[in-house]
Tab-separated table of C-alpha atoms in Angstrom:
chain	number	residue	atom	x	y	z
L	1	UNK	CA	32.598	-18.973	-70.498
L	2	UNK	CA	32.498	-22.903	-69.870
L	3	UNK	CA	36.054	-23.218	-69.034
L	4	UNK	CA	36.049	-20.582	-66.976
L	5	UNK	CA	32.910	-22.349	-64.699
L	6	UNK	CA	35.113	-25.759	-64.858
L	7	UNK	CA	38.306	-23.434	-63.144
L	8	UNK	CA	40.988	-23.271	-66.986
L	9	UNK	CA	40.951	-19.666	-67.127
L	10	UNK	CA	43.945	-20.122	-69.254
L	11	UNK	CA	42.396	-22.386	-71.462
L	12	UNK	CA	39.359	-19.873	-71.785
L	13	UNK	CA	42.266	-16.482	-72.792
L	14	UNK	CA	43.955	-18.880	-75.938
L	15	UNK	CA	39.998	-19.156	-77.131
L	16	UNK	CA	38.973	-15.549	-76.289
L	17	UNK	CA	41.747	-13.736	-77.673
L	18	UNK	CA	40.558	-16.037	-80.815
L	19	UNK	CA	37.489	-14.464	-80.951
L	20	UNK	CA	39.070	-11.072	-80.116
L	21	UNK	CA	40.773	-11.424	-83.355
L	22	UNK	CA	37.491	-12.596	-85.208
L	23	UNK	CA	35.060	-9.959	-83.998
L	24	UNK	CA	37.686	-6.986	-82.795
L	25	UNK	CA	34.245	-4.773	-82.374
L	26	UNK	CA	32.117	-6.940	-80.353
L	27	UNK	CA	32.212	-5.423	-76.439
L	28	UNK	CA	31.017	-9.287	-75.336
L	29	UNK	CA	33.825	-10.202	-76.243
L	30	UNK	CA	36.491	-8.172	-75.379
L	31	UNK	CA	34.978	-8.094	-72.199
L	32	UNK	CA	34.807	-12.343	-71.555
L	33	UNK	CA	38.589	-11.784	-72.770
L	34	UNK	CA	39.773	-9.223	-70.059
L	35	UNK	CA	37.370	-10.868	-67.216
L	36	UNK	CA	39.159	-14.469	-68.473
L	37	UNK	CA	43.074	-12.738	-68.656
L	38	UNK	CA	42.419	-11.576	-65.208
L	39	UNK	CA	40.923	-15.002	-63.946
L	40	UNK	CA	44.026	-16.261	-65.344
L	41	UNK	CA	46.566	-14.338	-64.324
L	42	UNK	CA	47.398	-12.274	-67.346
L	43	UNK	CA	46.817	-9.222	-65.937
L	44	UNK	CA	49.268	-7.442	-68.955
L	45	UNK	CA	46.897	-9.033	-71.608
L	46	UNK	CA	44.219	-7.988	-69.747
L	47	UNK	CA	45.165	-4.103	-68.939
L	48	UNK	CA	46.106	-4.183	-73.163
L	49	UNK	CA	41.864	-4.775	-73.793
L	50	UNK	CA	40.931	-2.228	-70.987
L	51	UNK	CA	43.236	0.236	-73.373
L	52	UNK	CA	42.158	-1.353	-76.889
L	53	UNK	CA	38.765	-1.273	-75.774
L	54	UNK	CA	38.474	2.394	-74.100
L	55	UNK	CA	37.006	4.365	-77.118
L	56	UNK	CA	35.670	1.689	-78.602
L	57	UNK	CA	33.025	0.627	-75.750
L	58	UNK	CA	33.156	3.971	-73.559
L	59	UNK	CA	29.376	3.500	-73.473
L	60	UNK	CA	28.996	-0.573	-73.113
L	61	UNK	CA	27.989	-1.523	-69.533
L	62	UNK	CA	29.347	-4.823	-70.137
L	63	UNK	CA	33.011	-3.008	-70.818
L	64	UNK	CA	32.545	-1.852	-67.377
L	65	UNK	CA	31.972	-5.216	-65.421
L	66	UNK	CA	35.072	-6.663	-67.178
L	67	UNK	CA	37.308	-3.682	-66.222
L	68	UNK	CA	35.158	-4.332	-62.387
L	69	UNK	CA	36.297	-7.408	-62.228
L	70	UNK	CA	39.893	-7.200	-63.101
L	71	UNK	CA	40.084	-4.272	-60.416
L	72	UNK	CA	38.506	-7.033	-57.756
L	73	UNK	CA	40.631	-9.675	-58.945
L	74	UNK	CA	43.841	-7.588	-58.484
L	75	UNK	CA	41.494	-6.395	-54.478
L	76	UNK	CA	41.718	-2.521	-55.846
L	77	UNK	CA	37.830	-2.244	-54.546
L	78	UNK	CA	37.979	1.422	-55.057
L	79	UNK	CA	38.926	1.092	-58.534
L	80	UNK	CA	36.502	-2.185	-58.798
L	81	UNK	CA	33.598	0.167	-57.312
L	82	UNK	CA	33.646	3.203	-59.169
L	83	UNK	CA	33.616	0.473	-62.220
L	84	UNK	CA	30.563	-1.069	-61.120
L	85	UNK	CA	28.976	1.772	-60.555
L	86	UNK	CA	29.314	3.066	-63.707
L	87	UNK	CA	27.663	-0.307	-64.989
L	88	UNK	CA	24.507	0.362	-62.548
L	89	UNK	CA	24.364	3.877	-64.226
L	90	UNK	CA	24.476	2.381	-67.461
L	91	UNK	CA	22.652	-0.707	-66.854
L	92	UNK	CA	20.519	-0.135	-63.331
L	93	UNK	CA	18.644	-3.381	-64.140
L	94	UNK	CA	21.184	-5.933	-63.728
L	95	UNK	CA	20.616	-6.868	-60.170
L	96	UNK	CA	23.656	-9.019	-59.314
L	97	UNK	CA	26.068	-5.920	-60.181
L	98	UNK	CA	24.666	-3.872	-56.498
L	99	UNK	CA	25.944	-7.462	-54.409
L	100	UNK	CA	29.602	-6.587	-56.394
L	101	UNK	CA	29.157	-3.029	-55.441
L	102	UNK	CA	28.353	-4.409	-51.899
L	103	UNK	CA	31.488	-6.600	-51.581
L	104	UNK	CA	33.694	-3.271	-52.760
L	105	UNK	CA	31.909	-1.323	-49.977
L	106	UNK	CA	32.406	-3.426	-47.630
L	107	UNK	CA	35.710	-4.362	-48.202
L	108	UNK	CA	36.333	-0.659	-48.249
L	109	UNK	CA	34.944	0.222	-44.309
L	110	UNK	CA	31.823	0.686	-45.598
L	111	UNK	CA	29.650	-1.874	-44.273
L	112	UNK	CA	26.547	-0.246	-43.537
L	113	UNK	CA	26.772	0.376	-46.844
L	114	UNK	CA	26.438	-3.333	-47.651
L	115	UNK	CA	24.440	-4.607	-44.492
L	116	UNK	CA	21.737	-1.514	-46.402
L	117	UNK	CA	21.994	-4.149	-49.276
L	118	UNK	CA	21.624	-7.222	-47.404
L	119	UNK	CA	18.465	-6.256	-46.019
L	120	UNK	CA	16.992	-5.631	-50.026
L	121	UNK	CA	17.171	-9.187	-50.985
L	122	UNK	CA	14.424	-11.782	-50.938
L	123	UNK	CA	14.629	-15.642	-50.665
L	124	UNK	CA	15.135	-16.872	-54.361
L	125	UNK	CA	18.865	-18.473	-55.023
L	126	UNK	CA	19.699	-15.392	-57.023
L	127	UNK	CA	19.153	-13.824	-53.471
L	128	UNK	CA	21.373	-16.347	-51.752
L	129	UNK	CA	24.133	-15.993	-53.898
L	130	UNK	CA	24.093	-12.557	-54.283
L	131	UNK	CA	23.933	-12.322	-50.413
L	132	UNK	CA	26.913	-15.206	-50.815
L	133	UNK	CA	29.156	-12.598	-52.205
L	134	UNK	CA	28.042	-9.410	-49.414
L	135	UNK	CA	28.939	-11.543	-46.828
L	136	UNK	CA	31.989	-12.285	-48.785
L	137	UNK	CA	32.675	-8.567	-48.600
L	138	UNK	CA	32.393	-7.939	-45.248
L	139	UNK	CA	34.699	-11.522	-43.783
L	140	UNK	CA	31.612	-13.096	-42.988
L	141	UNK	CA	32.716	-16.376	-43.819
L	142	UNK	CA	30.175	-18.750	-41.798
L	143	UNK	CA	26.999	-16.672	-43.663
L	144	UNK	CA	28.553	-16.409	-47.224
L	145	UNK	CA	28.948	-20.123	-46.929
L	146	UNK	CA	25.696	-20.382	-45.517
L	147	UNK	CA	24.253	-18.507	-48.361
L	148	UNK	CA	25.960	-20.416	-51.118
L	149	UNK	CA	24.749	-23.726	-49.717
L	150	UNK	CA	20.942	-22.815	-49.910
L	151	UNK	CA	21.307	-21.415	-53.609
L	152	UNK	CA	23.261	-25.132	-54.332
L	153	UNK	CA	20.491	-26.776	-52.378
L	154	UNK	CA	18.075	-25.272	-54.627
L	155	UNK	CA	20.325	-26.444	-58.142
L	156	UNK	CA	22.147	-22.933	-58.055
L	157	UNK	CA	25.802	-22.281	-58.296
L	158	UNK	CA	27.393	-19.156	-59.813
L	159	UNK	CA	28.394	-19.523	-62.791
L	160	UNK	CA	32.326	-18.400	-62.103
L	161	UNK	CA	32.200	-19.969	-58.152
L	162	UNK	CA	35.503	-21.618	-58.821
L	163	UNK	CA	37.278	-18.423	-59.886
L	164	UNK	CA	35.618	-15.857	-58.275
L	165	UNK	CA	37.392	-13.075	-56.503
L	166	UNK	CA	34.799	-13.617	-53.687
L	167	UNK	CA	34.597	-16.543	-53.072
L	168	UNK	CA	38.776	-17.001	-52.463
L	169	UNK	CA	38.276	-17.145	-48.894
L	170	UNK	CA	36.366	-20.301	-49.000
L	171	UNK	CA	39.138	-22.386	-50.841
L	172	UNK	CA	39.854	-24.375	-47.993
L	173	UNK	CA	36.338	-24.985	-46.413
L	174	UNK	CA	34.720	-28.594	-46.730
L	175	UNK	CA	31.805	-27.110	-47.220
L	176	UNK	CA	32.857	-25.082	-50.238
L	177	UNK	CA	34.545	-28.346	-51.843
L	178	UNK	CA	31.392	-30.044	-51.079
L	179	UNK	CA	29.286	-27.936	-53.232
L	180	UNK	CA	31.987	-27.850	-55.725
L	181	UNK	CA	31.765	-31.424	-56.407
L	182	UNK	CA	27.612	-31.907	-56.292
L	183	UNK	CA	27.940	-29.986	-59.046
L	184	UNK	CA	30.692	-31.741	-60.531
L	185	UNK	CA	32.837	-29.179	-60.280
L	186	UNK	CA	37.079	-29.107	-59.470
L	187	UNK	CA	38.664	-27.871	-56.657
L	188	UNK	CA	40.158	-24.915	-57.018
L	189	UNK	CA	43.814	-24.223	-58.268
L	190	UNK	CA	46.022	-21.714	-56.433
L	191	UNK	CA	45.512	-18.715	-58.043
L	192	UNK	CA	48.808	-17.636	-59.738
L	193	UNK	CA	49.458	-13.570	-60.353
């Protein structure tokens, strides 16, 4: 996770592959590996991990999270939405994933659903991070970056901010780069597909 946070997904893959070798029956380890592979552009390895985990982890909400992120990374929003809704079904208390559902809905042209979710958010830094994701889904870059800035001003950034598919629209924005710099994070590297 630390390597993902600092924008080094290829290195993260090597460590998570080893973790899967050591403990292939742990859904969190496999799910983290799949997410690392997706972020690193190693979709072949991500698909292999998804296939390997299907029978073992079909009732694990975290397995559906990583599948959702795989599809988010590929901009396959309908598939991402299906997996993220399964995540919500299996663990409805995961607040953050409601914003990813709204992000996908917006990208699929259902902006009213995304706006309804925006109306439910409060004023905490977590809410600002959720708001940033939803605004990114509606391609409202200014509102998204303003929400990221509000959270950052309170000492919060999204853990995978450098690699998260929702924030790619900000990669060249000087304000985004300044937030990264303030938290000691490097500038994003170009995504390899």
